[in-house]
Coordinates of N, CA and C in Angstrom, one line a residue:
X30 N -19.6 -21.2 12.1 CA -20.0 -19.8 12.3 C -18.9 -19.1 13.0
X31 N -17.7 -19.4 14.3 CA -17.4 -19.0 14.7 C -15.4 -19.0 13.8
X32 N -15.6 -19.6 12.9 CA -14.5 -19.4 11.8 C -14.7 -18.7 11.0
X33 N -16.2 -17.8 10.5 CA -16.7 -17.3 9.7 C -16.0 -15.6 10.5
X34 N -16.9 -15.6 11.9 CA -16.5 -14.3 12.5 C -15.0 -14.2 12.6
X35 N -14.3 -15.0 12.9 CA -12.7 -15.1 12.9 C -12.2 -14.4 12.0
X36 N -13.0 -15.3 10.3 CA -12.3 -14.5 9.0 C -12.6 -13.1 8.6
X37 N -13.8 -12.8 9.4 CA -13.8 -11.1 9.5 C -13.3 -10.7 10.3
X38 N -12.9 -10.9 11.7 CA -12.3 -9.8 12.2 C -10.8 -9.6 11.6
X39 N -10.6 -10.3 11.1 CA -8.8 -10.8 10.9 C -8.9 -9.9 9.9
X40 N -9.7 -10.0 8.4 CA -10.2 -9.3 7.7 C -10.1 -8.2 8.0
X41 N -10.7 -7.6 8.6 CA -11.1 -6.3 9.8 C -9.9 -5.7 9.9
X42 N -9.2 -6.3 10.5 CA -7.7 -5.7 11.2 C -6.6 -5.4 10.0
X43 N -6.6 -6.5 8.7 CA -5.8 -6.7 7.9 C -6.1 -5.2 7.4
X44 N -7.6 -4.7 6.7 CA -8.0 -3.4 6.2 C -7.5 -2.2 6.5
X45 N -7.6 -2.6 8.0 CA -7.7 -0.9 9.1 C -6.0 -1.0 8.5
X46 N -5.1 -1.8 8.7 CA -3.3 -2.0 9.2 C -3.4 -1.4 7.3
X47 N -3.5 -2.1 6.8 CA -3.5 -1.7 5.7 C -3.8 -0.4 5.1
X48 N -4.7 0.4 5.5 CA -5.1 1.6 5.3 C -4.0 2.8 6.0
X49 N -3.3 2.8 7.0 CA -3.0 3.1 8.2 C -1.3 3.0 7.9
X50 N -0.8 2.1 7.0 CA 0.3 1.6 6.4 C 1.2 2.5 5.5
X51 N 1.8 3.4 5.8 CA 2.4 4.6 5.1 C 2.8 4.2 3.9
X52 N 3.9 2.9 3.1 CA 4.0 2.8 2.2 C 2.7 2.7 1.2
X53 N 1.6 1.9 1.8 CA 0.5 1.9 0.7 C -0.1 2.9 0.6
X54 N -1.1 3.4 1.7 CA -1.4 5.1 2.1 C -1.2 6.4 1.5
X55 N 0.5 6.0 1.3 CA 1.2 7.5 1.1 C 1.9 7.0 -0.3
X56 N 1.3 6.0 -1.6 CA 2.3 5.4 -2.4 C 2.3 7.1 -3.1
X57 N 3.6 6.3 -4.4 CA 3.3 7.2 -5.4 C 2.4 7.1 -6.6
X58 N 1.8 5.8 -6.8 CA 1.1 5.2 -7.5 C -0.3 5.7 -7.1
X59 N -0.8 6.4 -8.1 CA -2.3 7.0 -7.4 C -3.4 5.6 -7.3
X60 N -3.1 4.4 -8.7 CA -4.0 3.3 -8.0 C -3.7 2.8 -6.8
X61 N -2.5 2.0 -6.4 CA -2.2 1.9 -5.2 C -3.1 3.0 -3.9
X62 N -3.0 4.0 -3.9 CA -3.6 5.0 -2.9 C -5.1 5.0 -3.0
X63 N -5.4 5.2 -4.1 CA -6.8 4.5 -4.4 C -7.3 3.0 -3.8
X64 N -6.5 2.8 -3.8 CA -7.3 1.2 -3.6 C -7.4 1.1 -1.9
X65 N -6.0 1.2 -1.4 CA -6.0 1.7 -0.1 C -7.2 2.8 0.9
X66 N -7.3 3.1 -0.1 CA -8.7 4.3 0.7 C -9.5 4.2 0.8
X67 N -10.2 2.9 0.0 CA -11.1 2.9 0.2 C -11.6 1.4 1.0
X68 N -11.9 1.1 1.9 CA -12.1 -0.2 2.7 C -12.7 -1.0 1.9
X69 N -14.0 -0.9 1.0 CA -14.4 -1.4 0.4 C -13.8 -2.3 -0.8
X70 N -12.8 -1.5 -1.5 CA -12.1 -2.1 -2.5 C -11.2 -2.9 -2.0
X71 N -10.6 -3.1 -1.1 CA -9.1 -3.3 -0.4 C -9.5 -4.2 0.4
X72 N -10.9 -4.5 0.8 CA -11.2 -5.7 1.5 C -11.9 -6.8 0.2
X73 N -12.2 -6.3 -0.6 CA -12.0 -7.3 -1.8 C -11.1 -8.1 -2.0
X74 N -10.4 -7.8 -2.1 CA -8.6 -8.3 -2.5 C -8.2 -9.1 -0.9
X75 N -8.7 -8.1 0.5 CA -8.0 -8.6 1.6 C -8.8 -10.2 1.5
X76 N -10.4 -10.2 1.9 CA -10.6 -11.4 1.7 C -10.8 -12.5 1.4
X77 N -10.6 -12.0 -0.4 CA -10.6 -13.0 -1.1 C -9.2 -14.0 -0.9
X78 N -8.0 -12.9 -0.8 CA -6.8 -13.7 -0.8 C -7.2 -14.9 1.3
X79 N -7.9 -14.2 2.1 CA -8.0 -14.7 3.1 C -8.9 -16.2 3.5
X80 N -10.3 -15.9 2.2 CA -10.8 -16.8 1.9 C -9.7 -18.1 1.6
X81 N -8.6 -17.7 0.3 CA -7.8 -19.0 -0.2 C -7.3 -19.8 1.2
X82 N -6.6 -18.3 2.0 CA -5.5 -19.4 2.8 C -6.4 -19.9 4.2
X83 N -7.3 -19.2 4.7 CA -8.2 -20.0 5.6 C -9.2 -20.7 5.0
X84 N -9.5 -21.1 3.7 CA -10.4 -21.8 3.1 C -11.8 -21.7 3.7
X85 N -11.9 -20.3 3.9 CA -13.9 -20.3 4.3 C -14.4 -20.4 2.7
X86 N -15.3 -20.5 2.9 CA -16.1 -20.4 1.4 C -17.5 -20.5 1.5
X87 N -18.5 -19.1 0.9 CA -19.6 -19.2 1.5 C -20.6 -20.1 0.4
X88 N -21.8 -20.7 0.8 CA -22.0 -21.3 -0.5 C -21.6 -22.4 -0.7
X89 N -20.6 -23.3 -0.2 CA -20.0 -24.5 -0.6 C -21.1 -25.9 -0.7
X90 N -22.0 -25.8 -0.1 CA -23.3 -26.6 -0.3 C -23.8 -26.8 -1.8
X91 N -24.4 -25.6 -2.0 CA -24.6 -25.1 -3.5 C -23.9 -25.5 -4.6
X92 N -22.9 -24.7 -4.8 CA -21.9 -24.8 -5.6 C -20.0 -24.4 -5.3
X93 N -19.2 -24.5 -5.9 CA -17.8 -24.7 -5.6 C -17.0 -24.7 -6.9
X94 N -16.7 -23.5 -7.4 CA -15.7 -23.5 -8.0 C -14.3 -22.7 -7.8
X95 N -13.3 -23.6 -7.8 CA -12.0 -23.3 -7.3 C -12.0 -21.6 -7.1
X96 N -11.5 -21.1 -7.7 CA -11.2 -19.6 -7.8 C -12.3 -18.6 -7.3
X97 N -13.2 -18.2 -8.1 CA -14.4 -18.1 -8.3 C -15.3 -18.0 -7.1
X98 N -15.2 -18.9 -6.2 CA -15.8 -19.2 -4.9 C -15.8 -18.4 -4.1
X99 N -14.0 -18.2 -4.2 CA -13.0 -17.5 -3.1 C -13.6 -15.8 -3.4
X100 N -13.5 -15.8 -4.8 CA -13.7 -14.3 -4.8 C -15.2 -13.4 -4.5
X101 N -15.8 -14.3 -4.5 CA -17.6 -14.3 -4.3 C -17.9 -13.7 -2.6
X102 N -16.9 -15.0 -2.0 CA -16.9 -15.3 -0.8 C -16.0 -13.7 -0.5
X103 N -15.0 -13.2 -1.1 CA -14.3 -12.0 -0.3 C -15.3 -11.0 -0.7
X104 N -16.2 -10.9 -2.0 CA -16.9 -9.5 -2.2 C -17.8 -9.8 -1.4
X105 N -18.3 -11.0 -0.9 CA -20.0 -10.8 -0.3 C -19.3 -9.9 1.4
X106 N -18.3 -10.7 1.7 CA -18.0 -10.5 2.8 C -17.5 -8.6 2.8
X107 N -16.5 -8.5 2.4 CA -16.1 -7.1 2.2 C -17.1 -6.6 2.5
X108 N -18.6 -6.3 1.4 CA -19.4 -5.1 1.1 C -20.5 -5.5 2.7
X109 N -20.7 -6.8 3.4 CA -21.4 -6.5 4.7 C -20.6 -6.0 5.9
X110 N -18.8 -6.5 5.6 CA -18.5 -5.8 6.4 C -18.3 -4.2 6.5
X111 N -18.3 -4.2 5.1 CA -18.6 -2.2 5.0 C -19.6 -1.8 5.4
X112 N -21.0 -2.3 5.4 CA -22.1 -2.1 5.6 C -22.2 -1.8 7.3
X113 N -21.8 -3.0 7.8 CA -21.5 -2.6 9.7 C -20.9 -1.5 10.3
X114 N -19.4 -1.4 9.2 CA -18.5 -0.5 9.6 C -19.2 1.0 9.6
X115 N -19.9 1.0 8.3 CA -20.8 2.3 8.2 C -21.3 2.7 9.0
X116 N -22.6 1.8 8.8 CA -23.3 2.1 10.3 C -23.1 2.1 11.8
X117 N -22.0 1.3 12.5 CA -21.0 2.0 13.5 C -20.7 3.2 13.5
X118 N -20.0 3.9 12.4 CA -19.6 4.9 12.4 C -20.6 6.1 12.1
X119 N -21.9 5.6 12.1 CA -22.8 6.7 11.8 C -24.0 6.5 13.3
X120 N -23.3 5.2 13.7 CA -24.3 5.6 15.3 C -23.8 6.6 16.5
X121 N -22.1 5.9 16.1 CA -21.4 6.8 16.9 C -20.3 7.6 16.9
X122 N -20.5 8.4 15.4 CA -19.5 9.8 15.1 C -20.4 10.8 15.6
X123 N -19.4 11.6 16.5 CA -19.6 12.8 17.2 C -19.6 14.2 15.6
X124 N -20.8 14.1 15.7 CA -21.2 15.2 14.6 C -21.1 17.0 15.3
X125 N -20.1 17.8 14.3 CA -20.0 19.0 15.3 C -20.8 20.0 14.0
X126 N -21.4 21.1 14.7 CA -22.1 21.8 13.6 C -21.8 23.2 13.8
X127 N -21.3 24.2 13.0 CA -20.4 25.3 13.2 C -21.3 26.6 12.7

């Protein structure tokens, strides 16, 4: 459990640095900038590749296939870490009304 929270916050940080990162942010490639913008898509890719090199894998009881695993394991994780990050940001964005 406590390698699981590890591989998200690291996750976490990899996203934000990433998003935040002028070459990818500001490419000229509109997918690149796309993909970058949006946390959700870009922690697909962040996790999955994070899954391989820290080898979490959710599900490994069940079933285990090489590749496949990893990428399961980065989308399930991505879309709840989106889900938190959301709702953080909607307990506590200072909303101004004009």
């Amino acid at each position: 459990m406590l390698n699981y929270l590890l591989y998200t916050l690291i996750g976490r940080l990899f996203i934000y640095l990433s998003m935040h990162f002028p070459p990818l942010s500001e490419s000229r490639f509109d997918y690149v900038k796309r993909l970058f913008s949006c946390d959700l898509c870009s922690g697909v890719f962040i996790f999955s590749g994070l899954s391989f090199v820290m080898g979490e894998v959710l599900f490994s009881e069940i079933f285990y296939l090489p590749i496949a695993s990893h990428i399961i394991t980065g989308g399930i994780t991505s879309f709840l870490v989106h889900l938190i990050y959301l709702g953080w940001k909607s307990k506590f964005d200072i909303l101004v009304i004009e």
